[in-house]
Coordinates of C-alpha atoms in Angstrom, one line a residue:
R14 CA -134.8 208.1 -92.6
V15 CA -131.0 207.1 -92.4
Q16 CA -128.4 208.9 -92.5
S17 CA -125.3 206.8 -92.0
V18 CA -124.8 203.0 -92.1
V19 CA -121.5 201.5 -90.8
V20 CA -120.8 198.1 -92.1
T21 CA -117.5 196.1 -90.7
M22 CA -116.6 193.2 -92.5
L23 CA -114.3 190.4 -91.3
D24 CA -112.8 187.7 -93.3
I25 CA -113.6 184.3 -91.2
S26 CA -112.4 181.9 -94.1
E27 CA -108.9 181.3 -92.1
K28 CA -111.1 180.4 -88.9
V29 CA -113.6 177.9 -90.7
Q30 CA -110.3 176.4 -92.2
S31 CA -108.8 175.8 -88.8
E32 CA -111.8 174.5 -87.2
R33 CA -112.3 171.9 -90.5
R34 CA -108.9 170.8 -89.7
L35 CA -109.4 170.4 -86.3
I36 CA -112.4 168.1 -86.7
S37 CA -110.4 166.3 -89.3
N38 CA -107.1 165.9 -86.6
T39 CA -109.7 165.2 -84.0
A40 CA -111.4 162.5 -86.1
T41 CA -107.9 161.0 -87.6
F42 CA -106.3 160.8 -83.6
N43 CA -110.0 159.1 -82.6
A44 CA -110.0 156.6 -85.4
V45 CA -106.1 155.8 -84.8
V46 CA -106.6 155.3 -81.2
K47 CA -109.8 153.3 -81.7
E48 CA -108.4 150.9 -84.3
S49 CA -104.8 150.5 -82.7
I50 CA -104.0 147.2 -81.6
I51 CA -101.6 148.8 -79.2
S52 CA -102.9 150.0 -75.5
L53 CA -102.9 153.5 -75.3
F54 CA -103.5 155.7 -72.4
V55 CA -104.3 159.4 -72.0
C56 CA -103.5 160.4 -68.3
D57 CA -103.2 163.5 -66.2
W58 CA -100.2 164.0 -64.1
D59 CA -101.7 162.1 -61.2
L60 CA -101.8 159.1 -64.0
R61 CA -105.5 158.9 -63.6
I62 CA -106.8 157.5 -67.0
L63 CA -108.8 160.2 -68.7
E64 CA -108.9 157.6 -72.3
H65 CA -108.0 154.6 -73.0
N66 CA -108.6 152.5 -76.1
E67 CA -110.4 148.7 -76.9
A68 CA -106.8 147.3 -77.1
S69 CA -105.9 148.5 -73.4
H70 CA -109.4 146.4 -72.4
K71 CA -108.3 143.3 -74.2
L72 CA -104.7 143.6 -73.0
F73 CA -105.7 144.4 -69.1
L74 CA -108.9 142.4 -69.3
M75 CA -110.5 145.7 -68.3
T76 CA -114.3 146.2 -67.7
I77 CA -114.5 149.8 -66.5
N78 CA -117.7 151.9 -65.7
P79 CA -116.7 155.1 -67.7
K80 CA -117.8 157.1 -64.3
T81 CA -115.3 155.2 -62.6
T82 CA -111.7 157.2 -62.0
F83 CA -109.5 154.3 -62.5
M84 CA -105.3 155.2 -62.1
F85 CA -102.5 153.5 -64.3
S86 CA -101.3 152.6 -60.8
E87 CA -103.6 150.3 -60.4
L88 CA -102.3 148.5 -63.4
V89 CA -98.4 148.5 -62.4
Y90 CA -97.9 148.2 -58.6
D91 CA -94.4 149.4 -58.7
E92 CA -94.1 152.9 -57.4
S93 CA -90.6 153.5 -57.6
I94 CA -90.8 152.7 -61.4
L95 CA -93.8 155.0 -61.5
Q96 CA -91.8 157.8 -60.1
R97 CA -88.8 157.3 -62.6
M98 CA -91.4 157.6 -65.0
R99 CA -93.0 160.7 -63.7
N100 CA -89.3 162.1 -63.1
E101 CA -88.7 161.7 -66.6
L102 CA -91.7 162.9 -67.9
I103 CA -91.0 166.1 -66.1
S104 CA -87.8 166.5 -66.8
V105 CA -87.3 165.3 -70.5
G106 CA -90.8 165.2 -71.7
R107 CA -90.6 161.1 -72.4
F108 CA -90.2 157.9 -70.4
A109 CA -89.5 154.5 -72.3
G110 CA -88.9 151.4 -70.2
E111 CA -89.9 147.9 -69.1
M112 CA -92.0 147.1 -66.0
T113 CA -94.4 144.7 -64.6
A114 CA -98.0 144.9 -64.9
Y115 CA -101.2 143.1 -63.8
R116 CA -103.9 142.1 -65.5
M117 CA -107.6 142.5 -63.8
N118 CA -107.5 138.9 -62.5
G119 CA -104.4 139.3 -61.1
E120 CA -102.1 137.9 -63.6
E121 CA -98.9 139.5 -63.6
F122 CA -96.9 140.1 -67.2
P123 CA -94.1 142.1 -68.4
I124 CA -94.8 145.2 -70.6
E125 CA -92.7 148.1 -72.1
V126 CA -94.0 151.4 -71.7
S127 CA -93.4 154.5 -74.2
A128 CA -95.0 157.8 -72.4
V129 CA -94.8 161.3 -73.7
V130 CA -96.0 164.5 -72.4
S131 CA -98.3 166.8 -74.9
N132 CA -100.6 169.8 -74.5
D133 CA -104.2 169.8 -75.3
I134 CA -104.6 172.5 -77.9
L135 CA -108.2 173.1 -76.9
T136 CA -107.8 173.3 -73.0
S137 CA -104.0 173.7 -72.6
A138 CA -103.9 171.1 -70.2
Q139 CA -100.8 169.0 -70.4
R140 CA -101.8 165.0 -71.0
I141 CA -99.6 162.1 -71.1
F142 CA -99.9 159.4 -73.6
I143 CA -98.5 156.1 -72.6
L144 CA -98.4 153.1 -75.1
V145 CA -98.3 149.9 -73.5
F146 CA -96.7 146.7 -75.2
D147 CA -97.3 143.0 -73.9
I148 CA -93.4 141.6 -74.1
S149 CA -94.3 138.3 -72.7
E150 CA -93.5 136.5 -75.5
R151 CA -90.0 138.4 -76.1
K152 CA -89.2 137.5 -72.5
N153 CA -89.8 134.2 -73.0
H154 CA -87.8 133.8 -76.1
E155 CA -84.9 135.8 -73.9
K156 CA -85.0 133.0 -71.3
E157 CA -84.7 130.2 -73.9
R158 CA -82.0 131.8 -75.6
E159 CA -80.4 131.8 -72.2
M160 CA -81.0 128.4 -71.5
L161 CA -79.4 127.7 -74.9
I162 CA -76.4 129.8 -74.2
Q163 CA -75.8 127.9 -71.0
E164 CA -76.1 124.6 -72.7
L165 CA -73.8 125.4 -75.6
T166 CA -71.2 127.0 -72.8
K167 CA -71.6 123.5 -71.1
S168 CA -71.1 121.3 -74.2
N169 CA -67.9 123.4 -75.2
T170 CA -66.4 123.0 -72.0
E171 CA -67.4 119.4 -72.3
L172 CA -65.6 119.2 -75.6
K173 CA -62.8 121.1 -74.5
Q174 CA -62.3 118.5 -71.9
F175 CA -62.3 115.7 -74.1
S176 CA -60.2 116.9 -76.6
Y177 CA -57.8 117.5 -74.2
I178 CA -57.8 114.1 -72.8
T179 CA -57.6 112.5 -76.1
S180 CA -54.8 114.6 -77.1
H181 CA -53.0 113.5 -73.7
N182 CA -54.0 109.9 -74.2
M183 CA -53.1 109.9 -78.3
R184 CA -49.6 111.7 -77.1
A185 CA -48.8 109.3 -74.7
P186 CA -48.2 106.2 -77.2
L187 CA -46.7 108.1 -80.0
T188 CA -43.9 109.2 -77.7
N189 CA -43.4 105.4 -76.7
M190 CA -43.1 104.7 -80.4
L191 CA -40.6 107.2 -80.8
T192 CA -38.4 106.7 -78.1

């Protein structure tokens, strides 16, 4: 015979909603990363690549075994700029800059990097999200523009010299005619 029963009820609807939002946000994040045309790397503080997207494979011509540890420093060899990136990430939580990168075939090319520190809400670990843009085309346009500016400067100098000579040559006969 039961003399008393204790029943405890706990409303878990908020927990269920939070879990659903987390699953939805994770799915959205994964879709954005996977479908992005911008190279994205998720790294730890040692710049060990934890995750990367398909665009990264295409940009760097990567064929990485998922079981292999791969470092961001294997793509950018300039330790001084990597150290500057680490320092800015530590001090202000973000970094933006240009650097030279290397594809897996050894080809050198210019990149623009934008990185930010983020906290992983599940593990409380800090992660570094690194976006990489190939700026080869922009650099080529800048070189072309500099060449055009140099040509224009040279043409302007020649034109000034021509106008000076022409003016001088025209002035002499006029002066003779007036006197």
